[in-house]
mmCIF file of C-alpha atoms and ligand atoms in Angstrom:
data_model
loop_
_atom_site.group_PDB
_atom_site.id
_atom_site.type_symbol
_atom_site.label_atom_id
_atom_site.label_comp_id
_atom_site.label_asym_id
_atom_site.label_seq_id
_atom_site.Cartn_x
_atom_site.Cartn_y
_atom_site.Cartn_z
ATOM 1 C CA MET E 1 23.535 24.007 -3.600
ATOM 2 C CA THR E 2 20.210 22.341 -2.771
ATOM 3 C CA ILE E 3 19.573 19.257 -4.877
ATOM 4 C CA GLN E 4 15.890 18.462 -4.702
ATOM 5 C CA ARG E 5 13.444 16.060 -6.279
ATOM 6 C CA THR E 6 10.035 16.989 -7.567
ATOM 7 C CA PHE E 7 7.150 15.002 -9.002
ATOM 8 C CA SER E 8 5.806 15.669 -12.491
ATOM 9 C CA ILE E 9 2.899 14.425 -14.580
ATOM 10 C CA ILE E 10 2.627 14.830 -18.342
ATOM 11 C CA LYS E 11 -1.173 14.974 -18.606
ATOM 12 C CA PRO E 12 -3.628 13.353 -21.075
ATOM 13 C CA ASP E 13 -3.973 16.417 -23.321
ATOM 14 C CA ALA E 14 -0.198 16.234 -23.916
ATOM 15 C CA THR E 15 0.149 12.456 -24.311
ATOM 16 C CA ASN E 16 -2.833 12.510 -26.729
ATOM 17 C CA ARG E 17 -0.971 15.025 -28.902
ATOM 18 C CA ASN E 18 2.302 13.061 -28.753
ATOM 19 C CA LEU E 19 4.085 15.816 -26.809
ATOM 20 C CA THR E 20 5.974 13.681 -24.253
ATOM 21 C CA GLY E 21 9.323 14.159 -26.005
ATOM 22 C CA ALA E 22 8.805 17.891 -26.582
ATOM 23 C CA ILE E 23 7.985 18.402 -22.893
ATOM 24 C CA ASN E 24 10.920 16.251 -21.776
ATOM 25 C CA ALA E 25 13.207 18.364 -23.976
ATOM 26 C CA LYS E 26 12.093 21.511 -22.124
ATOM 27 C CA ILE E 27 12.610 19.801 -18.756
ATOM 28 C CA GLU E 28 16.139 18.719 -19.698
ATOM 29 C CA ALA E 29 17.014 22.067 -21.292
ATOM 30 C CA ALA E 30 16.232 23.661 -17.909
ATOM 31 C CA GLY E 31 18.879 21.444 -16.277
ATOM 32 C CA LEU E 32 16.469 19.051 -14.588
ATOM 33 C CA ARG E 33 17.283 15.336 -14.789
ATOM 34 C CA ILE E 34 14.483 12.795 -15.335
ATOM 35 C CA VAL E 35 15.544 10.215 -12.724
ATOM 36 C CA ALA E 36 12.346 8.111 -12.947
ATOM 37 C CA GLN E 37 9.598 7.911 -15.523
ATOM 38 C CA LYS E 38 6.702 5.630 -16.479
ATOM 39 C CA ARG E 39 3.541 5.766 -18.542
ATOM 40 C CA VAL E 40 0.376 4.801 -16.647
ATOM 41 C CA HIS E 41 -3.364 4.980 -17.132
ATOM 42 C CA MET E 42 -4.654 6.275 -13.774
ATOM 43 C CA THR E 43 -7.654 4.627 -12.158
ATOM 44 C CA LYS E 44 -10.404 6.829 -10.690
ATOM 45 C CA LYS E 45 -9.236 5.853 -7.205
ATOM 46 C CA GLN E 46 -5.603 6.772 -7.940
ATOM 47 C CA ALA E 47 -6.636 10.166 -9.360
ATOM 48 C CA GLU E 48 -8.930 10.901 -6.402
ATOM 49 C CA THR E 49 -6.124 10.021 -3.976
ATOM 50 C CA PHE E 50 -3.552 12.064 -5.870
ATOM 51 C CA TYR E 51 -5.771 15.170 -6.023
ATOM 52 C CA GLY E 52 -7.331 14.593 -2.561
ATOM 53 C CA VAL E 53 -6.466 18.141 -1.504
ATOM 54 C CA HIS E 54 -8.890 19.435 -4.181
ATOM 55 C CA ALA E 55 -11.819 17.147 -3.164
ATOM 56 C CA GLY E 56 -15.010 19.184 -2.913
ATOM 57 C CA LYS E 57 -13.810 21.957 -5.229
ATOM 58 C CA PRO E 58 -16.054 22.741 -8.206
ATOM 59 C CA PHE E 59 -13.505 21.425 -10.719
ATOM 60 C CA PHE E 60 -12.716 18.164 -8.842
ATOM 61 C CA ASP E 61 -14.954 15.751 -10.782
ATOM 62 C CA GLU E 62 -13.851 17.203 -14.113
ATOM 63 C CA LEU E 63 -10.202 16.966 -13.016
ATOM 64 C CA VAL E 64 -10.523 13.276 -12.050
ATOM 65 C CA SER E 65 -12.385 12.478 -15.248
ATOM 66 C CA PHE E 66 -9.729 14.249 -17.362
ATOM 67 C CA MET E 67 -6.786 12.621 -15.581
ATOM 68 C CA THR E 68 -8.283 9.145 -16.126
ATOM 69 C CA SER E 69 -9.281 9.787 -19.769
ATOM 70 C CA ALA E 70 -5.971 8.662 -21.332
ATOM 71 C CA PRO E 71 -2.458 7.616 -20.310
ATOM 72 C CA VAL E 72 -0.182 10.014 -18.446
ATOM 73 C CA VAL E 73 3.576 9.992 -17.859
ATOM 74 C CA VAL E 74 4.617 10.217 -14.208
ATOM 75 C CA GLN E 75 8.148 11.373 -13.493
ATOM 76 C CA VAL E 76 10.640 12.272 -10.798
ATOM 77 C CA LEU E 77 12.827 15.256 -11.686
ATOM 78 C CA GLU E 78 16.064 16.044 -9.886
ATOM 79 C CA GLY E 79 18.162 19.167 -9.811
ATOM 80 C CA GLU E 80 19.094 22.337 -8.003
ATOM 81 C CA ASN E 81 15.929 23.819 -6.463
ATOM 82 C CA ALA E 82 13.967 21.383 -8.619
ATOM 83 C CA ILE E 83 10.555 22.228 -7.148
ATOM 84 C CA ALA E 84 10.683 25.971 -7.868
ATOM 85 C CA LYS E 85 12.610 25.474 -11.100
ATOM 86 C CA TYR E 86 10.027 23.078 -12.534
ATOM 87 C CA ARG E 87 7.184 25.424 -11.570
ATOM 88 C CA GLU E 88 9.023 28.115 -13.521
ATOM 89 C CA VAL E 89 9.457 25.820 -16.538
ATOM 90 C CA MET E 90 5.757 24.815 -16.411
ATOM 91 C CA GLY E 91 4.407 28.371 -16.214
ATOM 92 C CA ALA E 92 1.161 29.506 -14.566
ATOM 93 C CA THR E 93 -1.643 26.963 -13.968
ATOM 94 C CA ASN E 94 -3.843 28.897 -16.394
ATOM 95 C CA PRO E 95 -1.998 29.012 -19.734
ATOM 96 C CA ALA E 96 -3.542 32.427 -20.398
ATOM 97 C CA ASN E 97 -1.264 33.742 -17.616
ATOM 98 C CA ALA E 98 1.839 31.669 -18.476
ATOM 99 C CA GLU E 99 5.118 33.338 -19.506
ATOM 100 C CA GLU E 100 6.573 32.958 -23.008
ATOM 101 C CA GLY E 101 8.747 29.880 -23.378
ATOM 102 C CA THR E 102 7.025 27.889 -20.630
ATOM 103 C CA ILE E 103 5.496 24.456 -21.223
ATOM 104 C CA ARG E 104 1.969 25.666 -20.513
ATOM 105 C CA LYS E 105 2.291 28.752 -22.722
ATOM 106 C CA GLU E 106 3.494 26.606 -25.588
ATOM 107 C CA PHE E 107 1.339 23.506 -25.209
ATOM 108 C CA ALA E 108 -1.559 23.850 -22.722
ATOM 109 C CA LEU E 109 -5.124 24.140 -23.997
ATOM 110 C CA SER E 110 -6.928 25.472 -20.907
ATOM 111 C CA ILE E 111 -6.681 25.656 -17.105
ATOM 112 C CA GLY E 112 -7.927 22.056 -16.936
ATOM 113 C CA GLU E 113 -6.064 20.656 -19.923
ATOM 114 C CA ASN E 114 -2.820 22.294 -18.883
ATOM 115 C CA SER E 115 -0.351 19.605 -20.053
ATOM 116 C CA VAL E 116 1.706 19.165 -16.866
ATOM 117 C CA HIS E 117 1.591 18.962 -13.080
ATOM 118 C CA GLY E 118 4.473 19.714 -10.706
ATOM 119 C CA SER E 119 4.690 19.504 -6.904
ATOM 120 C CA ASP E 120 4.222 22.781 -5.017
ATOM 121 C CA ALA E 121 6.438 22.086 -1.964
ATOM 122 C CA GLU E 122 9.000 19.658 -0.541
ATOM 123 C CA GLU E 123 6.508 17.783 1.632
ATOM 124 C CA THR E 124 4.008 17.414 -1.235
ATOM 125 C CA ALA E 125 6.790 16.235 -3.556
ATOM 126 C CA LYS E 126 7.685 13.426 -1.110
ATOM 127 C CA ILE E 127 4.050 12.291 -0.837
ATOM 128 C CA GLU E 128 3.427 12.491 -4.589
ATOM 129 C CA ILE E 129 6.633 10.612 -5.490
ATOM 130 C CA ALA E 130 5.783 7.889 -2.948
ATOM 131 C CA GLN E 131 2.336 7.345 -4.530
ATOM 132 C CA TRP E 132 3.901 6.398 -7.874
ATOM 133 C CA PHE E 133 7.465 5.172 -7.359
ATOM 134 C CA SER E 134 9.271 2.819 -5.023
ATOM 135 C CA GLY E 135 12.792 3.774 -3.996
ATOM 136 C CA ASN E 136 14.579 1.403 -6.369
ATOM 137 C CA GLU E 137 12.710 2.812 -9.396
ATOM 138 C CA ILE E 138 14.389 6.192 -8.906
ATOM 139 C CA VAL E 139 17.903 6.218 -10.274
ATOM 140 C CA GLY E 140 19.701 9.528 -9.819
HETATM 141 P P1 CMP B 1 -2.424 20.825 -11.229
HETATM 142 O O1 CMP B 1 -1.140 21.523 -10.995
HETATM 143 O O2 CMP B 1 -2.370 19.451 -11.764
HETATM 144 O O3 CMP B 1 -3.274 20.816 -9.870
HETATM 145 C C1 CMP B 1 -4.700 20.799 -9.835
HETATM 146 C C2 CMP B 1 -5.304 20.935 -11.185
HETATM 147 O O4 CMP B 1 -6.676 21.255 -11.246
HETATM 148 C C3 CMP B 1 -4.636 22.083 -11.904
HETATM 149 O O5 CMP B 1 -3.311 21.714 -12.249
HETATM 150 C C4 CMP B 1 -5.585 22.331 -13.063
HETATM 151 O O6 CMP B 1 -5.233 21.606 -14.216
HETATM 152 C C5 CMP B 1 -6.909 21.765 -12.553
HETATM 153 N N1 CMP B 1 -7.942 22.791 -12.556
HETATM 154 C C6 CMP B 1 -9.068 22.745 -13.285
HETATM 155 N N2 CMP B 1 -9.811 23.832 -13.064
HETATM 156 C C7 CMP B 1 -9.156 24.602 -12.169
HETATM 157 C C8 CMP B 1 -9.429 25.849 -11.537
HETATM 158 N N3 CMP B 1 -10.542 26.550 -11.797
HETATM 159 N N4 CMP B 1 -8.507 26.328 -10.682
HETATM 160 C C9 CMP B 1 -7.372 25.616 -10.414
HETATM 161 N N5 CMP B 1 -7.075 24.430 -10.973
HETATM 162 C C10 CMP B 1 -7.951 23.925 -11.837
#
């Protein structure tokens, strides 16, 4: 059994529509534990750092502007194969391609306003968690 941690963001389109609880219910129903969570309003600098890998892409400015437009909820999720499991629960990046029952199929508005973010690999998860949480804020 591989217990992993992954990093999650409930994005502005979801917090604006009061969907934090509905999304958390899907996370918990999938067997993932929310071991850290806080609501923050990202600064431009924080968003640019977080999405640094996408700098220069055509959607980068829009992405930073969206992620700083309203509060988000940052989270650490823990569970068996948490990284892959959460990507399954989220569904495809573009909600048009997301499977039935996934968060993005149910709640996302577009590829940009797609309700949630989840880490794509173990190394990225470590970096993303470290940007938002110190060790003693994560209680497994
Ligand atoms: P996320 O998993 O947070 O990682 C990068 C984000 O960029 C992605 O989800 C999308 O919400 C956003 N994005 C906006 N436009 C695009 C695009 N054309 N292709 C990929 N990602 C996009």
